[in-house]
């Protein structure tokens, strides 16, 4: 199948992973050329990405008519619409709310990791706030797991899967499954989906010690 779209892509990005899961779920993977694109807060802007996205961020999807879409939420909704809308379905705002929770947790974890890597040390007042918010998000997801499990897999589930994957990738010692057993059981079911298994985060450019080790706890 001919590539009709181009995706600025990284195997390490949880937001790119959202797009990749949607491509798998909607059968559109073969229509997208994946372009390995390195971006990071501490690096100069990537000129190739900037040419398509003035924000210099990934994921960025260039569609058939040359228009560049950015922000994973916009891209995922476009791809779902293009394929018939099954990932939003008739519970659109339920799915979008869950997507906001998942995306918000990802944002928090990415910013937190960057803060911890500062040579001068993290701003404790900020990281303590993120800690409280991460706990609150996970408690909310645990409480809403029965509803998540009863709802067909959609964009909200995709975002939550990617947020939990970021916890496993960068914050593995947090042992979140020990503290949120219902969510852990649901996640095991989602992890068995071919779209989720095929898009597991891969660290293709190790950047040294895990600066987040020992920093996130759900046990008090």
PDB file of C-alpha atoms in Angstrom:
ATOM      1  CA  UNK A   1       0.000   0.000   0.000  1.00  0.00           C
ATOM      2  CA  UNK A   2       1.337   3.420  -0.962  1.00  0.00           C
ATOM      3  CA  UNK A   3       2.267   5.796   1.849  1.00  0.00           C
ATOM      4  CA  UNK A   4      -0.065   8.800   1.752  1.00  0.00           C
ATOM      5  CA  UNK A   5       0.905  10.340   5.089  1.00  0.00           C
ATOM      6  CA  UNK A   6       4.161  11.102   6.930  1.00  0.00           C
ATOM      7  CA  UNK A   7       4.599  10.816  10.698  1.00  0.00           C
ATOM      8  CA  UNK A   8       7.473  12.392  12.616  1.00  0.00           C
ATOM      9  CA  UNK A   9       8.046   9.475  14.948  1.00  0.00           C
ATOM     10  CA  UNK A  10      10.109   8.238  17.887  1.00  0.00           C
ATOM     11  CA  UNK A  11      10.037   4.850  19.630  1.00  0.00           C
ATOM     12  CA  UNK A  12      10.462   6.597  23.002  1.00  0.00           C
ATOM     13  CA  UNK A  13       7.596   9.081  22.931  1.00  0.00           C
ATOM     14  CA  UNK A  14       4.352   8.173  24.741  1.00  0.00           C
ATOM     15  CA  UNK A  15       2.469  10.710  22.617  1.00  0.00           C
ATOM     16  CA  UNK A  16       3.796   9.161  19.409  1.00  0.00           C
ATOM     17  CA  UNK A  17       2.784   5.788  20.831  1.00  0.00           C
ATOM     18  CA  UNK A  18      -0.810   7.022  21.064  1.00  0.00           C
ATOM     19  CA  UNK A  19      -0.796   7.704  17.343  1.00  0.00           C
ATOM     20  CA  UNK A  20       0.810   4.357  16.582  1.00  0.00           C
ATOM     21  CA  UNK A  21      -1.816   2.470  18.592  1.00  0.00           C
ATOM     22  CA  UNK A  22      -4.568   4.285  16.708  1.00  0.00           C
ATOM     23  CA  UNK A  23      -2.919   3.451  13.384  1.00  0.00           C
ATOM     24  CA  UNK A  24      -2.850  -0.216  14.357  1.00  0.00           C
ATOM     25  CA  UNK A  25      -6.399  -0.198  15.698  1.00  0.00           C
ATOM     26  CA  UNK A  26      -7.808   1.461  12.573  1.00  0.00           C
ATOM     27  CA  UNK A  27      -5.795  -0.499  10.014  1.00  0.00           C
ATOM     28  CA  UNK A  28      -3.969   2.557   8.654  1.00  0.00           C
ATOM     29  CA  UNK A  29      -0.386   1.725   9.606  1.00  0.00           C
ATOM     30  CA  UNK A  30       0.620   0.876   6.040  1.00  0.00           C
ATOM     31  CA  UNK A  31      -0.484   4.275   4.814  1.00  0.00           C
ATOM     32  CA  UNK A  32       2.026   6.183   6.927  1.00  0.00           C
ATOM     33  CA  UNK A  33       5.740   6.725   6.403  1.00  0.00           C
ATOM     34  CA  UNK A  34       7.421   6.819   9.818  1.00  0.00           C
ATOM     35  CA  UNK A  35      10.277   9.334   9.938  1.00  0.00           C
ATOM     36  CA  UNK A  36      12.590   8.969  12.931  1.00  0.00           C
ATOM     37  CA  UNK A  37      12.709  12.456  14.449  1.00  0.00           C
ATOM     38  CA  UNK A  38      14.718  13.368  17.544  1.00  0.00           C
ATOM     39  CA  UNK A  39      13.360  16.216  19.652  1.00  0.00           C
ATOM     40  CA  UNK A  40      14.069  17.132  23.267  1.00  0.00           C
ATOM     41  CA  UNK A  41      13.795  20.172  25.499  1.00  0.00           C
ATOM     42  CA  UNK A  42      17.557  20.302  25.984  1.00  0.00           C
ATOM     43  CA  UNK A  43      18.392  20.029  22.263  1.00  0.00           C
ATOM     44  CA  UNK A  44      18.224  22.664  19.512  1.00  0.00           C
ATOM     45  CA  UNK A  45      14.966  22.481  17.532  1.00  0.00           C
ATOM     46  CA  UNK A  46      14.884  19.728  14.913  1.00  0.00           C
ATOM     47  CA  UNK A  47      14.872  21.563  11.552  1.00  0.00           C
ATOM     48  CA  UNK A  48      13.001  18.776   9.735  1.00  0.00           C
ATOM     49  CA  UNK A  49      10.237  18.783  12.322  1.00  0.00           C
ATOM     50  CA  UNK A  50      10.127  22.595  12.398  1.00  0.00           C
ATOM     51  CA  UNK A  51       9.574  22.603   8.646  1.00  0.00           C
ATOM     52  CA  UNK A  52       6.244  20.853   9.253  1.00  0.00           C
ATOM     53  CA  UNK A  53       5.407  22.018  12.768  1.00  0.00           C
ATOM     54  CA  UNK A  54       6.450  25.450  14.048  1.00  0.00           C
ATOM     55  CA  UNK A  55       6.211  24.123  17.593  1.00  0.00           C
ATOM     56  CA  UNK A  56       8.974  21.644  16.781  1.00  0.00           C
ATOM     57  CA  UNK A  57       7.193  18.818  18.584  1.00  0.00           C
ATOM     58  CA  UNK A  58       6.322  15.204  17.841  1.00  0.00           C
ATOM     59  CA  UNK A  59       4.101  13.583  16.873  1.00  0.00           C
ATOM     60  CA  UNK A  60       3.485  15.605  13.727  1.00  0.00           C
ATOM     61  CA  UNK A  61       1.428  14.042  10.934  1.00  0.00           C
ATOM     62  CA  UNK A  62       1.534  15.368   7.381  1.00  0.00           C
ATOM     63  CA  UNK A  63      -1.663  14.250   5.641  1.00  0.00           C
ATOM     64  CA  UNK A  64      -2.534  13.683   1.984  1.00  0.00           C
ATOM     65  CA  UNK A  65      -2.979  17.327   1.006  1.00  0.00           C
ATOM     66  CA  UNK A  66       0.254  18.437   2.694  1.00  0.00           C
ATOM     67  CA  UNK A  67      -1.419  19.835   5.820  1.00  0.00           C
ATOM     68  CA  UNK A  68       0.553  19.139   8.993  1.00  0.00           C
ATOM     69  CA  UNK A  69      -1.421  18.102  12.065  1.00  0.00           C
ATOM     70  CA  UNK A  70       0.146  18.370  15.503  1.00  0.00           C
ATOM     71  CA  UNK A  71      -0.776  17.388  19.038  1.00  0.00           C
ATOM     72  CA  UNK A  72      -1.525  13.709  19.534  1.00  0.00           C
ATOM     73  CA  UNK A  73      -5.150  14.461  20.405  1.00  0.00           C
ATOM     74  CA  UNK A  74      -5.764  16.178  17.080  1.00  0.00           C
ATOM     75  CA  UNK A  75      -3.907  13.489  15.143  1.00  0.00           C
ATOM     76  CA  UNK A  76      -5.665  10.597  16.882  1.00  0.00           C
ATOM     77  CA  UNK A  77      -9.085  12.122  16.367  1.00  0.00           C
ATOM     78  CA  UNK A  78      -8.305  12.800  12.700  1.00  0.00           C
ATOM     79  CA  UNK A  79      -7.184   9.212  12.146  1.00  0.00           C
ATOM     80  CA  UNK A  80     -10.227   7.861  13.965  1.00  0.00           C
ATOM     81  CA  UNK A  81     -12.533  10.064  11.888  1.00  0.00           C
ATOM     82  CA  UNK A  82     -10.734   8.965   8.719  1.00  0.00           C
ATOM     83  CA  UNK A  83     -11.407   5.323   9.623  1.00  0.00           C
ATOM     84  CA  UNK A  84     -15.054   5.742  10.609  1.00  0.00           C
ATOM     85  CA  UNK A  85     -14.923   6.924  14.206  1.00  0.00           C
ATOM     86  CA  UNK A  86     -14.961   3.634  16.117  1.00  0.00           C
ATOM     87  CA  UNK A  87     -12.518   4.784  18.807  1.00  0.00           C
ATOM     88  CA  UNK A  88     -14.795   7.601  19.948  1.00  0.00           C
ATOM     89  CA  UNK A  89     -18.082   5.943  19.161  1.00  0.00           C
ATOM     90  CA  UNK A  90     -21.226   7.104  20.910  1.00  0.00           C
ATOM     91  CA  UNK A  91     -19.374   7.902  24.171  1.00  0.00           C
ATOM     92  CA  UNK A  92     -17.282  10.672  22.699  1.00  0.00           C
ATOM     93  CA  UNK A  93     -16.966  12.905  25.745  1.00  0.00           C
ATOM     94  CA  UNK A  94     -16.389   9.980  28.101  1.00  0.00           C
ATOM     95  CA  UNK A  95     -13.475   8.921  25.911  1.00  0.00           C
ATOM     96  CA  UNK A  96     -12.174  12.479  25.571  1.00  0.00           C
ATOM     97  CA  UNK A  97     -12.281  12.947  29.350  1.00  0.00           C
ATOM     98  CA  UNK A  98     -10.267   9.762  29.884  1.00  0.00           C
ATOM     99  CA  UNK A  99      -7.880  10.907  27.170  1.00  0.00           C
ATOM    100  CA  UNK A 100      -7.393  14.171  29.073  1.00  0.00           C
ATOM    101  CA  UNK A 101      -6.551  12.239  32.250  1.00  0.00           C
ATOM    102  CA  UNK A 102      -4.054  10.028  30.452  1.00  0.00           C
ATOM    103  CA  UNK A 103      -2.461  12.883  28.538  1.00  0.00           C
ATOM    104  CA  UNK A 104      -2.282  15.016  31.662  1.00  0.00           C
ATOM    105  CA  UNK A 105      -0.449  12.277  33.541  1.00  0.00           C
ATOM    106  CA  UNK A 106       2.007  11.878  30.657  1.00  0.00           C
ATOM    107  CA  UNK A 107       2.669  15.634  30.604  1.00  0.00           C
ATOM    108  CA  UNK A 108       3.265  15.642  34.333  1.00  0.00           C
ATOM    109  CA  UNK A 109       5.682  12.705  34.205  1.00  0.00           C
ATOM    110  CA  UNK A 110       7.684  14.152  31.310  1.00  0.00           C
ATOM    111  CA  UNK A 111       8.011  17.559  32.966  1.00  0.00           C
ATOM    112  CA  UNK A 112       8.873  15.956  36.301  1.00  0.00           C
ATOM    113  CA  UNK A 113      11.675  13.929  34.761  1.00  0.00           C
ATOM    114  CA  UNK A 114      13.097  17.035  33.106  1.00  0.00           C
ATOM    115  CA  UNK A 115      12.922  18.918  36.408  1.00  0.00           C
ATOM    116  CA  UNK A 116      14.805  16.146  38.199  1.00  0.00           C
ATOM    117  CA  UNK A 117      17.611  16.272  35.644  1.00  0.00           C
ATOM    118  CA  UNK A 118      18.452  19.946  36.257  1.00  0.00           C
ATOM    119  CA  UNK A 119      22.097  20.333  37.411  1.00  0.00           C
ATOM    120  CA  UNK A 120      20.978  22.722  40.144  1.00  0.00           C
ATOM    121  CA  UNK A 121      18.477  20.189  41.437  1.00  0.00           C
ATOM    122  CA  UNK A 122      14.678  20.080  41.287  1.00  0.00           C
ATOM    123  CA  UNK A 123      12.317  22.630  42.753  1.00  0.00           C
ATOM    124  CA  UNK A 124      10.807  20.596  45.573  1.00  0.00           C
ATOM    125  CA  UNK A 125       7.593  22.614  45.816  1.00  0.00           C
ATOM    126  CA  UNK A 126       6.890  21.842  42.165  1.00  0.00           C
ATOM    127  CA  UNK A 127       7.767  18.152  42.289  1.00  0.00           C
ATOM    128  CA  UNK A 128       5.733  17.659  45.477  1.00  0.00           C
ATOM    129  CA  UNK A 129       2.721  19.080  43.673  1.00  0.00           C
ATOM    130  CA  UNK A 130       3.267  16.735  40.726  1.00  0.00           C
ATOM    131  CA  UNK A 131       3.575  13.835  43.164  1.00  0.00           C
ATOM    132  CA  UNK A 132       0.200  14.673  44.688  1.00  0.00           C
ATOM    133  CA  UNK A 133      -1.402  15.031  41.261  1.00  0.00           C
ATOM    134  CA  UNK A 134       0.028  11.719  40.016  1.00  0.00           C
ATOM    135  CA  UNK A 135      -1.423   9.960  43.029  1.00  0.00           C
ATOM    136  CA  UNK A 136      -4.783  11.632  42.499  1.00  0.00           C
ATOM    137  CA  UNK A 137      -4.918  10.662  38.826  1.00  0.00           C
ATOM    138  CA  UNK A 138      -4.068   7.047  39.607  1.00  0.00           C
ATOM    139  CA  UNK A 139      -6.681   6.928  42.387  1.00  0.00           C
ATOM    140  CA  UNK A 140      -9.268   8.314  39.968  1.00  0.00           C
ATOM    141  CA  UNK A 141      -8.385   5.722  37.326  1.00  0.00           C
ATOM    142  CA  UNK A 142      -8.571   2.949  39.917  1.00  0.00           C
ATOM    143  CA  UNK A 143     -12.039   4.110  40.955  1.00  0.00           C
ATOM    144  CA  UNK A 144     -13.164   4.335  37.339  1.00  0.00           C
ATOM    145  CA  UNK A 145     -11.694   1.005  36.242  1.00  0.00           C
ATOM    146  CA  UNK A 146     -15.102  -0.757  36.225  1.00  0.00           C
ATOM    147  CA  UNK A 147     -16.390   1.864  33.786  1.00  0.00           C
ATOM    148  CA  UNK A 148     -13.216   1.650  31.712  1.00  0.00           C
ATOM    149  CA  UNK A 149     -13.489  -2.130  31.550  1.00  0.00           C
ATOM    150  CA  UNK A 150     -17.149  -1.958  30.525  1.00  0.00           C
ATOM    151  CA  UNK A 151     -16.527   0.536  27.714  1.00  0.00           C
ATOM    152  CA  UNK A 152     -15.234  -0.533  24.280  1.00  0.00           C
ATOM    153  CA  UNK A 153     -11.557   0.249  23.761  1.00  0.00           C
ATOM    154  CA  UNK A 154     -11.250   3.850  22.564  1.00  0.00           C
ATOM    155  CA  UNK A 155      -9.098   6.964  22.547  1.00  0.00           C
ATOM    156  CA  UNK A 156      -9.364   7.329  26.302  1.00  0.00           C
ATOM    157  CA  UNK A 157      -8.030   3.833  26.836  1.00  0.00           C
ATOM    158  CA  UNK A 158      -5.210   4.559  24.375  1.00  0.00           C
ATOM    159  CA  UNK A 159      -4.053   7.580  26.383  1.00  0.00           C
ATOM    160  CA  UNK A 160      -4.271   5.713  29.682  1.00  0.00           C
ATOM    161  CA  UNK A 161      -2.299   2.781  28.262  1.00  0.00           C
ATOM    162  CA  UNK A 162       0.429   5.182  27.158  1.00  0.00           C
ATOM    163  CA  UNK A 163       0.515   6.944  30.525  1.00  0.00           C
ATOM    164  CA  UNK A 164       0.883   3.643  32.350  1.00  0.00           C
ATOM    165  CA  UNK A 165       3.537   2.645  29.846  1.00  0.00           C
ATOM    166  CA  UNK A 166       5.462   5.803  30.702  1.00  0.00           C
ATOM    167  CA  UNK A 167       5.298   4.852  34.374  1.00  0.00           C
ATOM    168  CA  UNK A 168       6.748   1.440  33.508  1.00  0.00           C
ATOM    169  CA  UNK A 169       9.431   2.930  31.243  1.00  0.00           C
ATOM    170  CA  UNK A 170      10.747   5.772  33.382  1.00  0.00           C
ATOM    171  CA  UNK A 171       9.348   5.136  36.869  1.00  0.00           C
ATOM    172  CA  UNK A 172       9.455   1.355  37.155  1.00  0.00           C
ATOM    173  CA  UNK A 173      10.294   1.367  40.862  1.00  0.00           C
ATOM    174  CA  UNK A 174       6.985   3.096  41.652  1.00  0.00           C
ATOM    175  CA  UNK A 175       5.332  -0.367  41.582  1.00  0.00           C
ATOM    176  CA  UNK A 176       1.970   1.148  40.690  1.00  0.00           C
ATOM    177  CA  UNK A 177       0.355  -2.259  40.151  1.00  0.00           C
ATOM    178  CA  UNK A 178       0.760  -3.088  43.843  1.00  0.00           C
ATOM    179  CA  UNK A 179      -1.332  -0.052  44.806  1.00  0.00           C
ATOM    180  CA  UNK A 180      -3.988  -0.024  42.087  1.00  0.00           C
ATOM    181  CA  UNK A 181      -4.987  -3.672  41.585  1.00  0.00           C
ATOM    182  CA  UNK A 182      -8.168  -3.126  39.586  1.00  0.00           C
ATOM    183  CA  UNK A 183      -6.354  -0.843  37.165  1.00  0.00           C
ATOM    184  CA  UNK A 184      -3.492  -3.356  36.950  1.00  0.00           C
ATOM    185  CA  UNK A 185      -5.925  -6.123  35.991  1.00  0.00           C
ATOM    186  CA  UNK A 186      -7.518  -3.959  33.306  1.00  0.00           C
ATOM    187  CA  UNK A 187      -4.104  -2.904  31.999  1.00  0.00           C
ATOM    188  CA  UNK A 188      -3.086  -6.542  31.612  1.00  0.00           C
ATOM    189  CA  UNK A 189      -6.071  -7.028  29.344  1.00  0.00           C
ATOM    190  CA  UNK A 190      -5.252  -3.949  27.284  1.00  0.00           C
ATOM    191  CA  UNK A 191      -1.600  -5.019  27.054  1.00  0.00           C
ATOM    192  CA  UNK A 192      -2.700  -8.203  25.292  1.00  0.00           C
ATOM    193  CA  UNK A 193      -4.135  -6.226  22.393  1.00  0.00           C
ATOM    194  CA  UNK A 194      -1.912  -6.500  19.326  1.00  0.00           C
ATOM    195  CA  UNK A 195      -1.873  -2.703  18.886  1.00  0.00           C
ATOM    196  CA  UNK A 196      -0.543  -2.202  22.412  1.00  0.00           C
ATOM    197  CA  UNK A 197       1.997  -5.022  22.302  1.00  0.00           C
ATOM    198  CA  UNK A 198       3.346  -3.842  18.944  1.00  0.00           C
ATOM    199  CA  UNK A 199       3.956  -0.288  20.161  1.00  0.00           C
ATOM    200  CA  UNK A 200       5.779  -0.896  23.440  1.00  0.00           C
ATOM    201  CA  UNK A 201       8.250   1.892  24.185  1.00  0.00           C
ATOM    202  CA  UNK A 202      11.797   1.124  23.029  1.00  0.00           C
ATOM    203  CA  UNK A 203      14.784   3.105  24.290  1.00  0.00           C
ATOM    204  CA  UNK A 204      16.865   3.290  21.107  1.00  0.00           C
ATOM    205  CA  UNK A 205      19.136   6.027  22.468  1.00  0.00           C
ATOM    206  CA  UNK A 206      19.912   5.419  26.148  1.00  0.00           C
ATOM    207  CA  UNK A 207      20.688   8.651  27.931  1.00  0.00           C
ATOM    208  CA  UNK A 208      22.428   7.449  31.045  1.00  0.00           C
ATOM    209  CA  UNK A 209      21.168   6.803  34.548  1.00  0.00           C
ATOM    210  CA  UNK A 210      17.464   6.888  35.266  1.00  0.00           C
ATOM    211  CA  UNK A 211      17.166  10.216  37.018  1.00  0.00           C
ATOM    212  CA  UNK A 212      13.686   9.376  38.277  1.00  0.00           C
ATOM    213  CA  UNK A 213      14.656   6.283  40.239  1.00  0.00           C
ATOM    214  CA  UNK A 214      13.219   6.361  43.743  1.00  0.00           C
ATOM    215  CA  UNK A 215      11.303   9.604  43.224  1.00  0.00           C
ATOM    216  CA  UNK A 216       7.697   8.470  42.742  1.00  0.00           C
ATOM    217  CA  UNK A 217       5.876   6.521  45.422  1.00  0.00           C
ATOM    218  CA  UNK A 218       2.234   5.514  45.806  1.00  0.00           C
ATOM    219  CA  UNK A 219       2.608   4.053  49.303  1.00  0.00           C
ATOM    220  CA  UNK A 220       2.088   7.053  51.498  1.00  0.00           C
TER     221      UNK A 220
END
